[in-house]
Amino acid sequence: MSKVTVVGAGNVGATCANVLAFNEVADEVVMLDVKEGVSEGKAMDMMQTAQLLGFDSTVVGCTNDYEKTANSDVVVITSGIPRKPGMTREELIGVNAGIVKSVAQNILKYSPNAILVVISNPMDTMTYLSLKSLGVAKNRIIGMGGALDSSRFKYFLSQALGCNANEVEGMVIGGHGDTTMIPLARLATYKGIPVSKLLSAEKLQEVVSSTMVGGATLTKLLGTSAWYAPGAAGAFVVESILHNQKKMIPSCVALDGEYGQSDICIGVPAIIGRNGVEKIVELDLTADEKALFEKSAAAVRATNAALKEVGAL
Ligand SMILES: NC(=O)c1ccc[n+]([C@@H]2O[C@H](COP(=O)([O-])OP(=O)(O)OC[C@H]3O[C@@H](n4cnc5c(N)ncnc54)[C@H](O)[C@@H]3O)[C@@H](O)[C@H]2O)c1
């Protein structure tokens, strides 16, 4: 029996739970929220699609009842506030740090061996906070940002190339922020062909810029942050863990000397399997890419420093 808990049954959490159930990634999906009745209602609504969509997974909702989450294999944390138009992800730290820390502590009481997938923003800092405050092995804490940003990168590349997004490869590393993420245009390919051979330098730069503000563009259109791709990206990471797929997914993980960084959680390609982070893949970055990565790490560190100011660490 495999079990996944999703904390926060808002836009991202409920979408993630829905994808997990629809794709039968886990036998049981539990949604937990502080808002009375919301998780229960959304779970019942999803269960009423089971006969229509033909899935056998069970979705259960609960209001702040951590006992229901007991013995989860993987727990996805989406609880917290999302950004509004004009806000940066970093501005959410004061409220979300308290929520993420208390949620993670409660979760571990009932699922001491769970692997945690942190989605709440600012995600790199929330992942670092979870690592520092919970004292669990670093392979068990994974921040989800790179899976989403890479999917957005591939979308914008496919739009520029006029092709199917599934035929494009590309990844985004670094922090999960509008100015900190690094879409690796040099390594992006269409059916093995470097995209730099197919798109002009200007067009490629346009794709990179659209990717970096991809979240902000949607926040402006929607009035709140996006949920379909973030929820699906969370489920994608959960599936690689639970089904031991060992996919290479750009993920926010603790670095201990890799990429010349320590005492930080930031996006790099990692092999994600049943043990969580199975391996960190070290790319051979160019001097320019290394400089961008260092700048990104410095920005993530600056946000991490705010954890002390808000009393979370
Ligand atoms: N990492 C990413 O790629 C990514 C992408 C999109 C959104 N996000 C972040 O994910 C978070 C959720 O976004 P959303 O759009 O789903 O927001 P939302 O407001 O729709 O949902 C958040 C839910 O968390 C619940 N919540 C608040 N405190 C809680 C607690 N202590 N315990 C349990 N539940 C609690 C709220 O009641 C709400 O239902 C935000 O921080 C957002 O910025 C991250």
mmCIF file of N, CA and C in Angstrom, residues 59-126:
data_model
loop_
_atom_site.group_PDB
_atom_site.id
_atom_site.type_symbol
_atom_site.label_atom_id
_atom_site.label_comp_id
_atom_site.label_asym_id
_atom_site.label_seq_id
_atom_site.Cartn_x
_atom_site.Cartn_y
_atom_site.Cartn_z
ATOM 1 N N VAL A 59 -8.824 8.979 -2.545
ATOM 2 C CA VAL A 59 -8.446 10.307 -2.056
ATOM 3 C C VAL A 59 -9.242 10.597 -0.786
ATOM 4 N N VAL A 60 -8.519 10.992 0.259
ATOM 5 C CA VAL A 60 -9.138 11.276 1.550
ATOM 6 C C VAL A 60 -8.804 12.718 1.935
ATOM 7 N N GLY A 61 -9.780 13.435 2.460
ATOM 8 C CA GLY A 61 -9.511 14.808 2.900
ATOM 9 C C GLY A 61 -9.650 14.928 4.405
ATOM 10 N N CYS A 62 -8.902 15.832 5.037
ATOM 11 C CA CYS A 62 -9.065 16.045 6.476
ATOM 12 C C CYS A 62 -8.678 17.465 6.845
ATOM 13 N N THR A 63 -9.289 17.935 7.935
ATOM 14 C CA THR A 63 -8.977 19.275 8.432
ATOM 15 C C THR A 63 -8.001 19.146 9.593
ATOM 16 N N ASN A 64 -6.742 19.449 9.320
ATOM 17 C CA ASN A 64 -5.703 19.477 10.349
ATOM 18 C C ASN A 64 -5.578 18.210 11.187
ATOM 19 N N ASP A 65 -6.003 17.063 10.675
ATOM 20 C CA ASP A 65 -5.947 15.822 11.441
ATOM 21 C C ASP A 65 -4.732 15.003 10.975
ATOM 22 N N TYR A 66 -3.615 15.210 11.655
ATOM 23 C CA TYR A 66 -2.360 14.598 11.207
ATOM 24 C C TYR A 66 -2.353 13.075 11.357
ATOM 25 N N GLU A 67 -3.219 12.557 12.245
ATOM 26 C CA GLU A 67 -3.278 11.096 12.384
ATOM 27 C C GLU A 67 -3.626 10.419 11.059
ATOM 28 N N LYS A 68 -4.461 11.111 10.276
ATOM 29 C CA LYS A 68 -4.880 10.549 8.973
ATOM 30 C C LYS A 68 -3.721 10.452 7.980
ATOM 31 N N THR A 69 -2.656 11.193 8.274
ATOM 32 C CA THR A 69 -1.513 11.198 7.336
ATOM 33 C C THR A 69 -0.491 10.115 7.696
ATOM 34 N N ALA A 70 -0.765 9.375 8.786
ATOM 35 C CA ALA A 70 0.235 8.434 9.328
ATOM 36 C C ALA A 70 0.759 7.453 8.286
ATOM 37 N N ASN A 71 2.047 7.197 8.389
ATOM 38 C CA ASN A 71 2.751 6.226 7.525
ATOM 39 C C ASN A 71 2.704 6.579 6.036
ATOM 40 N N SER A 72 2.761 7.854 5.758
ATOM 41 C CA SER A 72 2.864 8.262 4.344
ATOM 42 C C SER A 72 4.281 7.975 3.855
ATOM 43 N N ASP A 73 4.377 7.546 2.607
ATOM 44 C CA ASP A 73 5.699 7.317 2.016
ATOM 45 C C ASP A 73 6.309 8.635 1.569
ATOM 46 N N VAL A 74 5.464 9.501 1.011
ATOM 47 C CA VAL A 74 5.922 10.806 0.522
ATOM 48 C C VAL A 74 4.925 11.862 0.987
ATOM 49 N N VAL A 75 5.427 13.025 1.374
ATOM 50 C CA VAL A 75 4.547 14.124 1.775
ATOM 51 C C VAL A 75 4.923 15.370 0.977
ATOM 52 N N VAL A 76 3.922 15.949 0.353
ATOM 53 C CA VAL A 76 4.127 17.144 -0.463
ATOM 54 C C VAL A 76 3.630 18.347 0.345
ATOM 55 N N ILE A 77 4.454 19.350 0.510
ATOM 56 C CA ILE A 77 4.054 20.519 1.306
ATOM 57 C C ILE A 77 3.767 21.713 0.389
ATOM 58 N N THR A 78 2.504 22.085 0.319
ATOM 59 C CA THR A 78 2.103 23.237 -0.511
ATOM 60 C C THR A 78 1.431 24.307 0.356
ATOM 61 N N SER A 79 1.384 24.065 1.667
ATOM 62 C CA SER A 79 0.657 25.001 2.532
ATOM 63 C C SER A 79 1.377 26.345 2.607
ATOM 64 N N GLY A 80 0.582 27.395 2.648
ATOM 65 C CA GLY A 80 1.155 28.734 2.727
ATOM 66 C C GLY A 80 0.423 29.658 1.793
ATOM 67 N N ILE A 81 0.879 30.904 1.751
ATOM 68 C CA ILE A 81 0.208 31.839 0.850
ATOM 69 C C ILE A 81 0.947 31.903 -0.489
ATOM 70 N N PRO A 82 0.205 32.070 -1.576
ATOM 71 C CA PRO A 82 0.846 32.257 -2.884
ATOM 72 C C PRO A 82 1.077 33.745 -3.137
ATOM 73 N N ARG A 83 1.863 34.066 -4.170
ATOM 74 C CA ARG A 83 2.075 35.492 -4.434
ATOM 75 C C ARG A 83 0.920 36.090 -5.228
ATOM 76 N N LYS A 84 0.768 37.390 -5.070
ATOM 77 C CA LYS A 84 -0.226 38.164 -5.826
ATOM 78 C C LYS A 84 0.541 38.926 -6.914
ATOM 79 N N PRO A 85 -0.148 39.466 -7.915
ATOM 80 C CA PRO A 85 0.565 40.187 -8.971
ATOM 81 C C PRO A 85 1.507 41.249 -8.384
ATOM 82 N N GLY A 86 2.727 41.297 -8.921
ATOM 83 C CA GLY A 86 3.703 42.297 -8.482
ATOM 84 C C GLY A 86 4.569 41.846 -7.323
ATOM 85 N N MET A 87 4.195 40.734 -6.678
ATOM 86 C CA MET A 87 5.000 40.244 -5.544
ATOM 87 C C MET A 87 6.082 39.301 -6.037
ATOM 88 N N THR A 88 7.193 39.242 -5.302
ATOM 89 C CA THR A 88 8.188 38.212 -5.599
ATOM 90 C C THR A 88 7.930 37.028 -4.671
ATOM 91 N N ARG A 89 8.495 35.875 -5.051
ATOM 92 C CA ARG A 89 8.332 34.688 -4.207
ATOM 93 C C ARG A 89 8.977 34.927 -2.839
ATOM 94 N N GLU A 90 10.065 35.712 -2.854
ATOM 95 C CA GLU A 90 10.825 35.936 -1.626
ATOM 96 C C GLU A 90 10.014 36.703 -0.577
ATOM 97 N N GLU A 91 9.044 37.508 -1.028
ATOM 98 C CA GLU A 91 8.254 38.313 -0.084
ATOM 99 C C GLU A 91 7.320 37.471 0.797
ATOM 100 N N LEU A 92 7.204 36.196 0.466
ATOM 101 C CA LEU A 92 6.276 35.333 1.213
ATOM 102 C C LEU A 92 6.901 34.731 2.466
ATOM 103 N N ILE A 93 8.179 35.000 2.658
ATOM 104 C CA ILE A 93 8.926 34.242 3.669
ATOM 105 C C ILE A 93 8.363 34.336 5.088
ATOM 106 N N GLY A 94 7.979 35.543 5.524
ATOM 107 C CA GLY A 94 7.531 35.724 6.907
ATOM 108 C C GLY A 94 6.394 34.794 7.274
ATOM 109 N N VAL A 95 5.360 34.746 6.439
ATOM 110 C CA VAL A 95 4.191 33.912 6.733
ATOM 111 C C VAL A 95 4.506 32.437 6.497
ATOM 112 N N ASN A 96 5.114 32.149 5.353
ATOM 113 C CA ASN A 96 5.263 30.739 4.974
ATOM 114 C C ASN A 96 6.280 29.967 5.816
ATOM 115 N N ALA A 97 7.294 30.655 6.347
ATOM 116 C CA ALA A 97 8.300 29.940 7.148
ATOM 117 C C ALA A 97 7.640 29.297 8.367
ATOM 118 N N GLY A 98 6.786 30.044 9.056
ATOM 119 C CA GLY A 98 6.114 29.502 10.242
ATOM 120 C C GLY A 98 5.219 28.333 9.868
ATOM 121 N N ILE A 99 4.484 28.466 8.761
ATOM 122 C CA ILE A 99 3.556 27.407 8.333
ATOM 123 C C ILE A 99 4.332 26.141 7.946
ATOM 124 N N VAL A 100 5.351 26.309 7.111
ATOM 125 C CA VAL A 100 6.081 25.135 6.609
ATOM 126 C C VAL A 100 6.777 24.401 7.752
ATOM 127 N N LYS A 101 7.376 25.160 8.673
ATOM 128 C CA LYS A 101 8.099 24.521 9.776
ATOM 129 C C LYS A 101 7.142 23.701 10.661
ATOM 130 N N SER A 102 6.018 24.291 11.037
ATOM 131 C CA SER A 102 5.113 23.555 11.938
ATOM 132 C C SER A 102 4.472 22.367 11.219
ATOM 133 N N VAL A 103 4.132 22.545 9.952
ATOM 134 C CA VAL A 103 3.539 21.436 9.182
ATOM 135 C C VAL A 103 4.534 20.273 9.091
ATOM 136 N N ALA A 104 5.782 20.588 8.748
ATOM 137 C CA ALA A 104 6.784 19.524 8.569
ATOM 138 C C ALA A 104 7.017 18.785 9.882
ATOM 139 N N GLN A 105 7.045 19.521 10.983
ATOM 140 C CA GLN A 105 7.245 18.864 12.287
ATOM 141 C C GLN A 105 6.076 17.930 12.615
ATOM 142 N N ASN A 106 4.859 18.384 12.373
ATOM 143 C CA ASN A 106 3.680 17.541 12.617
ATOM 144 C C ASN A 106 3.688 16.301 11.740
ATOM 145 N N ILE A 107 4.046 16.484 10.495
ATOM 146 C CA ILE A 107 4.082 15.368 9.543
ATOM 147 C C ILE A 107 5.032 14.275 10.023
ATOM 148 N N LEU A 108 6.219 14.688 10.466
ATOM 149 C CA LEU A 108 7.228 13.691 10.854
ATOM 150 C C LEU A 108 6.832 12.899 12.102
ATOM 151 N N LYS A 109 5.958 13.490 12.932
ATOM 152 C CA LYS A 109 5.484 12.752 14.116
ATOM 153 C C LYS A 109 4.740 11.491 13.688
ATOM 154 N N TYR A 110 4.005 11.583 12.596
ATOM 155 C CA TYR A 110 3.181 10.454 12.156
ATOM 156 C C TYR A 110 3.793 9.663 10.996
ATOM 157 N N SER A 111 4.710 10.280 10.289
ATOM 158 C CA SER A 111 5.370 9.585 9.159
ATOM 159 C C SER A 111 6.876 9.810 9.278
ATOM 160 N N PRO A 112 7.492 9.172 10.278
ATOM 161 C CA PRO A 112 8.911 9.469 10.558
ATOM 162 C C PRO A 112 9.861 9.124 9.415
ATOM 163 N N ASN A 113 9.418 8.265 8.494
ATOM 164 C CA ASN A 113 10.333 7.882 7.401
ATOM 165 C C ASN A 113 9.980 8.514 6.056
ATOM 166 N N ALA A 114 9.045 9.455 6.089
ATOM 167 C CA ALA A 114 8.573 10.019 4.804
ATOM 168 C C ALA A 114 9.654 10.834 4.100
ATOM 169 N N ILE A 115 9.524 10.868 2.787
ATOM 170 C CA ILE A 115 10.348 11.780 1.981
ATOM 171 C C ILE A 115 9.502 13.026 1.740
ATOM 172 N N LEU A 116 10.088 14.190 1.958
ATOM 173 C CA LEU A 116 9.317 15.432 1.841
ATOM 174 C C LEU A 116 9.613 16.138 0.527
ATOM 175 N N VAL A 117 8.544 16.572 -0.129
ATOM 176 C CA VAL A 117 8.681 17.377 -1.344
ATOM 177 C C VAL A 117 8.108 18.763 -1.013
ATOM 178 N N VAL A 118 8.979 19.741 -0.978
ATOM 179 C CA VAL A 118 8.572 21.088 -0.554
ATOM 180 C C VAL A 118 8.249 21.937 -1.790
ATOM 181 N N ILE A 119 7.053 22.516 -1.783
ATOM 182 C CA ILE A 119 6.641 23.355 -2.919
ATOM 183 C C ILE A 119 6.418 24.807 -2.492
ATOM 184 N N SER A 120 6.018 25.027 -1.232
ATOM 185 C CA SER A 120 5.706 26.383 -0.756
ATOM 186 C C SER A 120 6.876 27.339 -1.024
ATOM 187 N N ASN A 121 6.553 28.563 -1.360
ATOM 188 C CA ASN A 121 7.575 29.571 -1.675
ATOM 189 C C ASN A 121 7.925 30.448 -0.476
ATOM 190 N N PRO A 122 9.099 31.083 -0.471
ATOM 191 C CA PRO A 122 10.186 30.910 -1.442
ATOM 192 C C PRO A 122 10.804 29.524 -1.283
ATOM 193 N N MET A 123 10.647 28.700 -2.328
ATOM 194 C CA MET A 123 10.851 27.260 -2.210
ATOM 195 C C MET A 123 12.268 26.859 -1.795
ATOM 196 N N ASP A 124 13.291 27.535 -2.330
ATOM 197 C CA ASP A 124 14.660 27.141 -1.967
ATOM 198 C C ASP A 124 14.882 27.350 -0.465
ATOM 199 N N THR A 125 14.328 28.443 0.039
ATOM 200 C CA THR A 125 14.504 28.762 1.454
ATOM 201 C C THR A 125 13.627 27.874 2.330
ATOM 202 N N MET A 126 12.432 27.538 1.866
ATOM 203 C CA MET A 126 11.560 26.631 2.632
ATOM 204 C C MET A 126 12.174 25.219 2.681
#
